[in-house]
mmCIF file of C-alpha atoms in Angstrom:
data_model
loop_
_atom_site.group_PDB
_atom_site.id
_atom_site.type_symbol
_atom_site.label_atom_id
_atom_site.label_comp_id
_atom_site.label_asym_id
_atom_site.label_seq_id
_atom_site.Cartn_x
_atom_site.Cartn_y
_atom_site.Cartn_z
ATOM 1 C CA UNK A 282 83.105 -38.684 -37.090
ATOM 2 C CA UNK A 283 84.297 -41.867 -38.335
ATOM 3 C CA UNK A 284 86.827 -41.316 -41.379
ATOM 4 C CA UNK A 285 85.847 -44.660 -43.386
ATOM 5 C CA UNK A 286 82.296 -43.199 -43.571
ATOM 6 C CA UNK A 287 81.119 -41.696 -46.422
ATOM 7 C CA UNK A 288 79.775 -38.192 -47.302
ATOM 8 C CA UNK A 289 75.968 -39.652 -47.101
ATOM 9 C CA UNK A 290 75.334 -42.229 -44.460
ATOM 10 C CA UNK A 291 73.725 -45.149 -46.098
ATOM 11 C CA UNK A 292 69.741 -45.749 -45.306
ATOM 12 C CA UNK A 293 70.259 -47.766 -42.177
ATOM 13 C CA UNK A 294 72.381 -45.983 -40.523
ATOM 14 C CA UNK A 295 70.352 -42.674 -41.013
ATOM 15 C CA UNK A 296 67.301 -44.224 -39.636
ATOM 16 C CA UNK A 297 69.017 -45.486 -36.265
ATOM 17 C CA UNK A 298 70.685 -41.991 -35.962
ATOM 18 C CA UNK A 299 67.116 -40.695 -36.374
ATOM 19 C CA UNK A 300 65.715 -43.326 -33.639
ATOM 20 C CA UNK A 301 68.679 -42.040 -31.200
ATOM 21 C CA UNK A 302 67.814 -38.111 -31.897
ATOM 22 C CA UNK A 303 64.191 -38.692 -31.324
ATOM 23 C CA UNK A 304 64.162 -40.982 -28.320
ATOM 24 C CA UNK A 305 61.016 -41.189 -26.639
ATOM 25 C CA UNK A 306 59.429 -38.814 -29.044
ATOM 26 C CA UNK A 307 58.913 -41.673 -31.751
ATOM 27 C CA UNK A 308 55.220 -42.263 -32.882
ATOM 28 C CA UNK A 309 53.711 -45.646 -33.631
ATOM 29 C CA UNK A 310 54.860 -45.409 -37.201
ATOM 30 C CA UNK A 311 58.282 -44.537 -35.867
ATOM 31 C CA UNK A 312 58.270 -48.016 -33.812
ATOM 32 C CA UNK A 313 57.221 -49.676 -37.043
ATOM 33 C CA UNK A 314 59.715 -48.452 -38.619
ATOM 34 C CA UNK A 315 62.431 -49.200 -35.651
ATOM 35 C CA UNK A 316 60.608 -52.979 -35.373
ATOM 36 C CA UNK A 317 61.941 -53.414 -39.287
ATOM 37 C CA UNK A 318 65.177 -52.348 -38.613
ATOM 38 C CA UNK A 319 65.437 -54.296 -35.314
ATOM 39 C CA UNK A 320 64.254 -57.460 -37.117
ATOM 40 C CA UNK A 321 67.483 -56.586 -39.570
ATOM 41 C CA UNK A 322 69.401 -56.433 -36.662
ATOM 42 C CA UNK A 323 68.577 -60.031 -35.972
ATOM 43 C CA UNK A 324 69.523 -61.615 -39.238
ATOM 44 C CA UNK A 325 73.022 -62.254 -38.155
ATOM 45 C CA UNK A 326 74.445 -62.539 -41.542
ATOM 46 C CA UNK A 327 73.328 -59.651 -43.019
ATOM 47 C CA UNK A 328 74.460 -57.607 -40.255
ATOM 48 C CA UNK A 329 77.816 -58.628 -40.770
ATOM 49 C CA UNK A 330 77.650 -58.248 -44.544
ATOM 50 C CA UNK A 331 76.476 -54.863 -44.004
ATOM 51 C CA UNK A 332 79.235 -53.779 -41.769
ATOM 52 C CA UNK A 333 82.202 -55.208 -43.276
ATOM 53 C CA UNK A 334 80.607 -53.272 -46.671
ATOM 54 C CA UNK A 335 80.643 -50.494 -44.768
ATOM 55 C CA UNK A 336 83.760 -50.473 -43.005
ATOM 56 C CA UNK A 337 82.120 -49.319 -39.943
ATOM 57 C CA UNK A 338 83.342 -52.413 -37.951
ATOM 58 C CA UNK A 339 81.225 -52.702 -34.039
ATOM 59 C CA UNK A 340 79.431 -49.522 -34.558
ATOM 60 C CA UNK A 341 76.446 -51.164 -36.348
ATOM 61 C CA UNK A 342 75.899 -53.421 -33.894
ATOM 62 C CA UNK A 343 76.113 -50.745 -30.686
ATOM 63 C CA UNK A 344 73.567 -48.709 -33.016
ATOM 64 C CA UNK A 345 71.152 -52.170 -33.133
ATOM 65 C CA UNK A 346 71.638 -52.658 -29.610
ATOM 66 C CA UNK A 347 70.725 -49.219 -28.694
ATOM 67 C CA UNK A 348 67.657 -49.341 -31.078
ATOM 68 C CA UNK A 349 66.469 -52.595 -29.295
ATOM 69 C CA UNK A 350 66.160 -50.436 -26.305
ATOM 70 C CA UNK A 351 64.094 -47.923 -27.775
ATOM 71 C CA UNK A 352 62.377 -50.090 -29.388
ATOM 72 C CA UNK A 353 61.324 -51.993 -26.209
ATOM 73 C CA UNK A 354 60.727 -48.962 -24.161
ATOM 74 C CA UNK A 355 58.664 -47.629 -26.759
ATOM 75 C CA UNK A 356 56.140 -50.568 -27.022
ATOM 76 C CA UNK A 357 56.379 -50.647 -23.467
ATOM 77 C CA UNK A 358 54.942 -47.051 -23.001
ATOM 78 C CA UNK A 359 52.705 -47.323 -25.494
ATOM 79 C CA UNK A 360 50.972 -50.755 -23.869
ATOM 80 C CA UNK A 361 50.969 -48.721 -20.602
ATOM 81 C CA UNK A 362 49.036 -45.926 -22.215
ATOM 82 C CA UNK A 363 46.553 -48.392 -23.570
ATOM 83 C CA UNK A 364 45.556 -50.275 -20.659
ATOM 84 C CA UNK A 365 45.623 -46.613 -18.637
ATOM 85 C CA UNK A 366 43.121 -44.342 -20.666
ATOM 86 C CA UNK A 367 40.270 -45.811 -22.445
ATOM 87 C CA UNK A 368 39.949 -45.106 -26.304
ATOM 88 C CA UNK A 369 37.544 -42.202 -27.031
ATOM 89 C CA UNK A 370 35.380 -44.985 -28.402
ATOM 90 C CA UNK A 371 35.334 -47.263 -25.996
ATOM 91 C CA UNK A 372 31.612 -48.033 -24.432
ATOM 92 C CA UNK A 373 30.343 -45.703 -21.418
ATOM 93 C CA UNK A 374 28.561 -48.144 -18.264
ATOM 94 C CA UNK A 375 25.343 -46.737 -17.094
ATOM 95 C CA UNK A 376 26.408 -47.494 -13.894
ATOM 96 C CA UNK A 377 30.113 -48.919 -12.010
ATOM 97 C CA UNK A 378 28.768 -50.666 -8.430
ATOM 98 C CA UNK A 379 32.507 -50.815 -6.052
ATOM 99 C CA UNK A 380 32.239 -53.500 -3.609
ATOM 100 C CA UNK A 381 30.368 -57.247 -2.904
ATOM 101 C CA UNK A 382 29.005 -56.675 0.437
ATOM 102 C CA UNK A 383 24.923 -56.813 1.140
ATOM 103 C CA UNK A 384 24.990 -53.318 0.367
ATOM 104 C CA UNK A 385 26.428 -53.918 -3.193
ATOM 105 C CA UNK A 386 24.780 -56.762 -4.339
ATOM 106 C CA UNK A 387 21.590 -55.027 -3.313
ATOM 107 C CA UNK A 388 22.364 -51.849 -5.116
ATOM 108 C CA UNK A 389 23.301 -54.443 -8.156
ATOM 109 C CA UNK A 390 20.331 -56.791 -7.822
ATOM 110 C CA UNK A 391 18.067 -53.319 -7.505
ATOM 111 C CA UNK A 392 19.880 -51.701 -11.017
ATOM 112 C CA UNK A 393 19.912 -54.789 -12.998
ATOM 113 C CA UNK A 394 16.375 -55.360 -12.535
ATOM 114 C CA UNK A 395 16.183 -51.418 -13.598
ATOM 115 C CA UNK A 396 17.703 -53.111 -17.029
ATOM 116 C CA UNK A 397 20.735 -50.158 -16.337
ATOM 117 C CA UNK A 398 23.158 -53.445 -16.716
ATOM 118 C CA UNK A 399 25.321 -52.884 -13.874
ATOM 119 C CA UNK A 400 28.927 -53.786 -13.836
ATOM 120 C CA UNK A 401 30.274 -54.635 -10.227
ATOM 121 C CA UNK A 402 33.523 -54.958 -8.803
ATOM 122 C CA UNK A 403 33.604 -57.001 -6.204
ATOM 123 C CA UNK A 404 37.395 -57.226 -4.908
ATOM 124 C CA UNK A 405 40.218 -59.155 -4.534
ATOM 125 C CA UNK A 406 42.815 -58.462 -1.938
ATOM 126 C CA UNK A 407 42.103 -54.953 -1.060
ATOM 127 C CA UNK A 408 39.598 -54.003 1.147
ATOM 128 C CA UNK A 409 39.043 -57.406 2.875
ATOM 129 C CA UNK A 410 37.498 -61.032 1.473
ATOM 130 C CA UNK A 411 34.588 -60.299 -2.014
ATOM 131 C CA UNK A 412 31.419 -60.570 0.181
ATOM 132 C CA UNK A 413 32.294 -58.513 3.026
ATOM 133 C CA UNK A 414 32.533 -58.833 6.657
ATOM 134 C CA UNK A 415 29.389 -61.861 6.450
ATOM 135 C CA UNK A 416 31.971 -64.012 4.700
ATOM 136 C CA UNK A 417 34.055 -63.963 8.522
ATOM 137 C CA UNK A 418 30.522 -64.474 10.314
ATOM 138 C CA UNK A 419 29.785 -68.296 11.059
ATOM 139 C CA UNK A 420 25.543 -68.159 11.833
ATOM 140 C CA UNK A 421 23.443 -65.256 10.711
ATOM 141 C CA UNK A 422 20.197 -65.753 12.266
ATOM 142 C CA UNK A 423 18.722 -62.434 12.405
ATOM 143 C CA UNK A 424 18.354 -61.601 8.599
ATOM 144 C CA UNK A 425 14.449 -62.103 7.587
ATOM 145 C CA UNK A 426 13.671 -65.100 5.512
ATOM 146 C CA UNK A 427 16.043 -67.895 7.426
ATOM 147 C CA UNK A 428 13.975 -69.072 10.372
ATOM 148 C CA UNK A 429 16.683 -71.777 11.260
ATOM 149 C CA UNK A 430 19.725 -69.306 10.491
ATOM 150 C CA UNK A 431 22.025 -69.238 7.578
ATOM 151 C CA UNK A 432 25.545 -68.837 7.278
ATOM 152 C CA UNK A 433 27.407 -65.708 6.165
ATOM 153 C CA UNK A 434 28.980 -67.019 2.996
ATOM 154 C CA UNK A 435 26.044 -68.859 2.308
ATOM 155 C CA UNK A 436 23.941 -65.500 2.512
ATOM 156 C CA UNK A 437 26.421 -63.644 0.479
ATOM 157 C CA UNK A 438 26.297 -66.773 -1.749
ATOM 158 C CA UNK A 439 22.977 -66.272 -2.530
ATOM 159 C CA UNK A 440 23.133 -62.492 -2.763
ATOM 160 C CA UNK A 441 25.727 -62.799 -5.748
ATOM 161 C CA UNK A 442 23.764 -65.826 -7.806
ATOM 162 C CA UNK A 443 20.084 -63.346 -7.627
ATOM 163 C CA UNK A 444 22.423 -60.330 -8.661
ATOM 164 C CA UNK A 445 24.306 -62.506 -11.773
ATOM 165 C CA UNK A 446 20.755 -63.557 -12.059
ATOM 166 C CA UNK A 447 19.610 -60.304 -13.145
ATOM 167 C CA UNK A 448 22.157 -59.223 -15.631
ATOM 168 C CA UNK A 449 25.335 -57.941 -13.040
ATOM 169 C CA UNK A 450 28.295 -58.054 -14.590
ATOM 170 C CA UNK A 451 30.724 -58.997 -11.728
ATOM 171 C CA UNK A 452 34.265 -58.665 -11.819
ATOM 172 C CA UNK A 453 36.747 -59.792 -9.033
ATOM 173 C CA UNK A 454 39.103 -57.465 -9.652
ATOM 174 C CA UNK A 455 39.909 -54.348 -7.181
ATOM 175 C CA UNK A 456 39.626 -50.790 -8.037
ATOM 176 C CA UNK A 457 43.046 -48.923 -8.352
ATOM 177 C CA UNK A 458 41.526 -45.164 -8.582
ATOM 178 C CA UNK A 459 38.898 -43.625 -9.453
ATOM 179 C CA UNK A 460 38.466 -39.968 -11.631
ATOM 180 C CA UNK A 461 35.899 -37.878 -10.864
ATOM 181 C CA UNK A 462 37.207 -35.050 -12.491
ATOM 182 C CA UNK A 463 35.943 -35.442 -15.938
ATOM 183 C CA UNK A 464 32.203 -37.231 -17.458
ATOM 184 C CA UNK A 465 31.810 -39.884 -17.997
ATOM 185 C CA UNK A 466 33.921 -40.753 -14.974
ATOM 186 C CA UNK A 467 36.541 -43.547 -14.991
ATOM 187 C CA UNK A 468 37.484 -46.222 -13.220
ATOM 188 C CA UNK A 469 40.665 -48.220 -13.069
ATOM 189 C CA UNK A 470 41.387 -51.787 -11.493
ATOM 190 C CA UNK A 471 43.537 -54.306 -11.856
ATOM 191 C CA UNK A 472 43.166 -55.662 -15.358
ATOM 192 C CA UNK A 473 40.898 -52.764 -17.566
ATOM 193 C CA UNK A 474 39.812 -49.310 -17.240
ATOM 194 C CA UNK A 475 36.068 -48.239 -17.940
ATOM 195 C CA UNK A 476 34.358 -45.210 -18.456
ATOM 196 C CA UNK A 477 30.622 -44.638 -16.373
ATOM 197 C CA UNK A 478 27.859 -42.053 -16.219
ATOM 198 C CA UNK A 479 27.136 -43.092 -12.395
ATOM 199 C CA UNK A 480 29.364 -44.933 -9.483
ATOM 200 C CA UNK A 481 27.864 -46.304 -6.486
ATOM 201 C CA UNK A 482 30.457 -46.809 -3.403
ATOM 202 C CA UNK A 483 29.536 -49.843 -1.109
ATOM 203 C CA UNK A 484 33.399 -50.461 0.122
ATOM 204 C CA UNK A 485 31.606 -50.845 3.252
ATOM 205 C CA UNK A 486 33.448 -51.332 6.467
ATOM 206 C CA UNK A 487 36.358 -53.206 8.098
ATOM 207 C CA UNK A 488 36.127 -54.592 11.927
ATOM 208 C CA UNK A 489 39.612 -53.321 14.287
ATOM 209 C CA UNK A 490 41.237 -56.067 15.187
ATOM 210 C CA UNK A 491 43.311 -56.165 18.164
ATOM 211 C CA UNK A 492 46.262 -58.218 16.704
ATOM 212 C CA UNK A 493 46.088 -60.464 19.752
ATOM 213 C CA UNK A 494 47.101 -63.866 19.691
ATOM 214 C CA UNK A 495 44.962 -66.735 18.198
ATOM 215 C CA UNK A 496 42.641 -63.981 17.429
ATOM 216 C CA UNK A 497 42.276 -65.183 13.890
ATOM 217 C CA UNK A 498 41.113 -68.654 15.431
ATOM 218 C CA UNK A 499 38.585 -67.777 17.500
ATOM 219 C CA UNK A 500 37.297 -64.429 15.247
ATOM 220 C CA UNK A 501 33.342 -65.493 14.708
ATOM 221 C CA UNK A 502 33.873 -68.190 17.220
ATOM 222 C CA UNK A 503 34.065 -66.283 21.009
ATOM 223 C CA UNK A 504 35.502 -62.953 19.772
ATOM 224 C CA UNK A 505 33.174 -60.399 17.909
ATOM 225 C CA UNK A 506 32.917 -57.213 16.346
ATOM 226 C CA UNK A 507 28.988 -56.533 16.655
ATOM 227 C CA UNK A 508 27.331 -56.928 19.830
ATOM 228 C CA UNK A 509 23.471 -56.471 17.870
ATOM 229 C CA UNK A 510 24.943 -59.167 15.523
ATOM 230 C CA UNK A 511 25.772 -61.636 17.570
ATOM 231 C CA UNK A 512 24.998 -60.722 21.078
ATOM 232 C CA UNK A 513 22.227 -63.232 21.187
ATOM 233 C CA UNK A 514 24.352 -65.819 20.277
ATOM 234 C CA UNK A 515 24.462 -68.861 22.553
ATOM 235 C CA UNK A 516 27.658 -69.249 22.697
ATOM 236 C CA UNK A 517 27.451 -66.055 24.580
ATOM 237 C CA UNK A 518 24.899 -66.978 26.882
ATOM 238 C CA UNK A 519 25.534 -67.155 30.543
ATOM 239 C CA UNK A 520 29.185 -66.119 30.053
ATOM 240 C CA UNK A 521 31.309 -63.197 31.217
ATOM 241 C CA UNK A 522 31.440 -60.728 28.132
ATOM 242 C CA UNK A 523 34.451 -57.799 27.688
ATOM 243 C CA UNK A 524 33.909 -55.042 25.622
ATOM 244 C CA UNK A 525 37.244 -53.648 24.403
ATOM 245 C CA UNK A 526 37.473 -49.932 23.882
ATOM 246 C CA UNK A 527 36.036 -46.671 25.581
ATOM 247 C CA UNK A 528 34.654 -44.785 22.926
ATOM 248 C CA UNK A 529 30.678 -44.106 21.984
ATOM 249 C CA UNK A 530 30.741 -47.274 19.858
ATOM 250 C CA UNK A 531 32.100 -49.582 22.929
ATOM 251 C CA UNK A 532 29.405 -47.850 25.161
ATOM 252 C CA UNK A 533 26.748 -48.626 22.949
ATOM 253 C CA UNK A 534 27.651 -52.521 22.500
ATOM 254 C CA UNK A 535 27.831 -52.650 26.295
ATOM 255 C CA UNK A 536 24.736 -50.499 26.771
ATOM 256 C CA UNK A 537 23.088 -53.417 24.305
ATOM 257 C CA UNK A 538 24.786 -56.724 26.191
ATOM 258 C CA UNK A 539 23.030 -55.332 29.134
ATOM 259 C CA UNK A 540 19.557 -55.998 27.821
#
């Protein structure tokens, strides 16, 4: 449309009125080939050289400002898709373990030792603290093996360091989502996305607070969330004991803190 033009656009301008036609429907090649004009783009001079030549004036450099913004929304896409779906040759786990609680560390320290080299993702924010529920518990003294107690990180602790010990692969990252619709299934957390033959779920469980004041200070310390856990405790003993809650689990505790 622009009369100083002539009859057949020179190269660049072709190119970028390619790049604007094609939008998002560029291919890898096609951002190579937008990268090289974009880094022409940048060499002030030539720009300039190049416009006055062709008497095109501001246009060139609207069309190199557009094409920076394909260009960036291209590479953009395409680093999304990378991280999101795992190459066709990308290795398969034997098995993905989801969660650090006693339940997953066993199921780690148990596969490991199968030699099935078990990768296992222990958490982050989601879900609660990596180690579970034990890592809120001040003395554990009714796990086997600790005749003068232990403490709940400390367990967990030692949990982790036998399960590295035998070949885990732990990762503190936590799991976004999880496909079951295809084989080998995949899982995606924070940081990478795997493929797996087999998942094990140990998310275990998280305690219902009551969002009470200074409940966070005394939590492990007067206010508890398992009677056969810590029912024998002595700071319990001789003292008057509520049970919050009306439901077959509150009627069980209370059935228990009777005996």
């Amino acid at each position: 449309t622009n009369p100083h033009l002539s009859p057949q656009p020179p190269p660049l301008l072709a190119l970028c009125a390619m790049v604007r036609r094609r939008g998002s429907a560029c291919t890898a090649a096609g951002v190579l080939v937008m990268s090289l004009l974009w880094a022409s783009c940048e060499v002030g001079s030539a720009t300039s050289l190049m416009a006055s030549r062709l008497r095109v004036g501001s246009s060139v450099s609207r069309r190199c400002t557009q094409l920076k913004g394909l260009v960036q929304t291209k590479r953009t896409a395409i680093r999304t898709s990378a991280q999101s779906s795992p190459s066709s040759d990308s290795p398969v786990e034997n098995i993905v373990i989801i969660g650090s609680g006693p339940a997953g560390y066993t199921a780690a320290i148990y596969a490991a030792r199968a030699n099935l080299k078990p990768l296992v993702f222990e958490g982050l924010r989601m879900g609660g603290t990596p180690g579970g529920q034990l890592m809120t518990t001040t003395e554990v003294e009714n796990f086997p093996g600790f005749p003068e107690g232990i403490t709940g990180p400390a367990l967990m602790d030692r949990m982790k360091a036998q399960a590295a010990r035998w070949g885990a692969q732990l990762i503190t990252e936590d799991v976004l989502q999880v496909d079951l619709s295809q084989r080998p299934f995949v899982v995606q957390s924070d940081e990478m996305t795997v493929k797996t033959n087999s998942i094990i779920l140990a998310t275990g469980a998280t305690a219902k607070r009551l969002g009470i004041p200074r409940e966070d200070e005394f939590w492990s310390r007067g206010i508890s969330a398992c009677a056969i856990c810590d029912g024998a405790s002595p700071i319990f003993k001789n003292k008057p004991v509520a049970v919050v809650g009306g439901g077959d689990t509150a009627v069980e505790e209370a059935i228990y803190l009777t005996k």
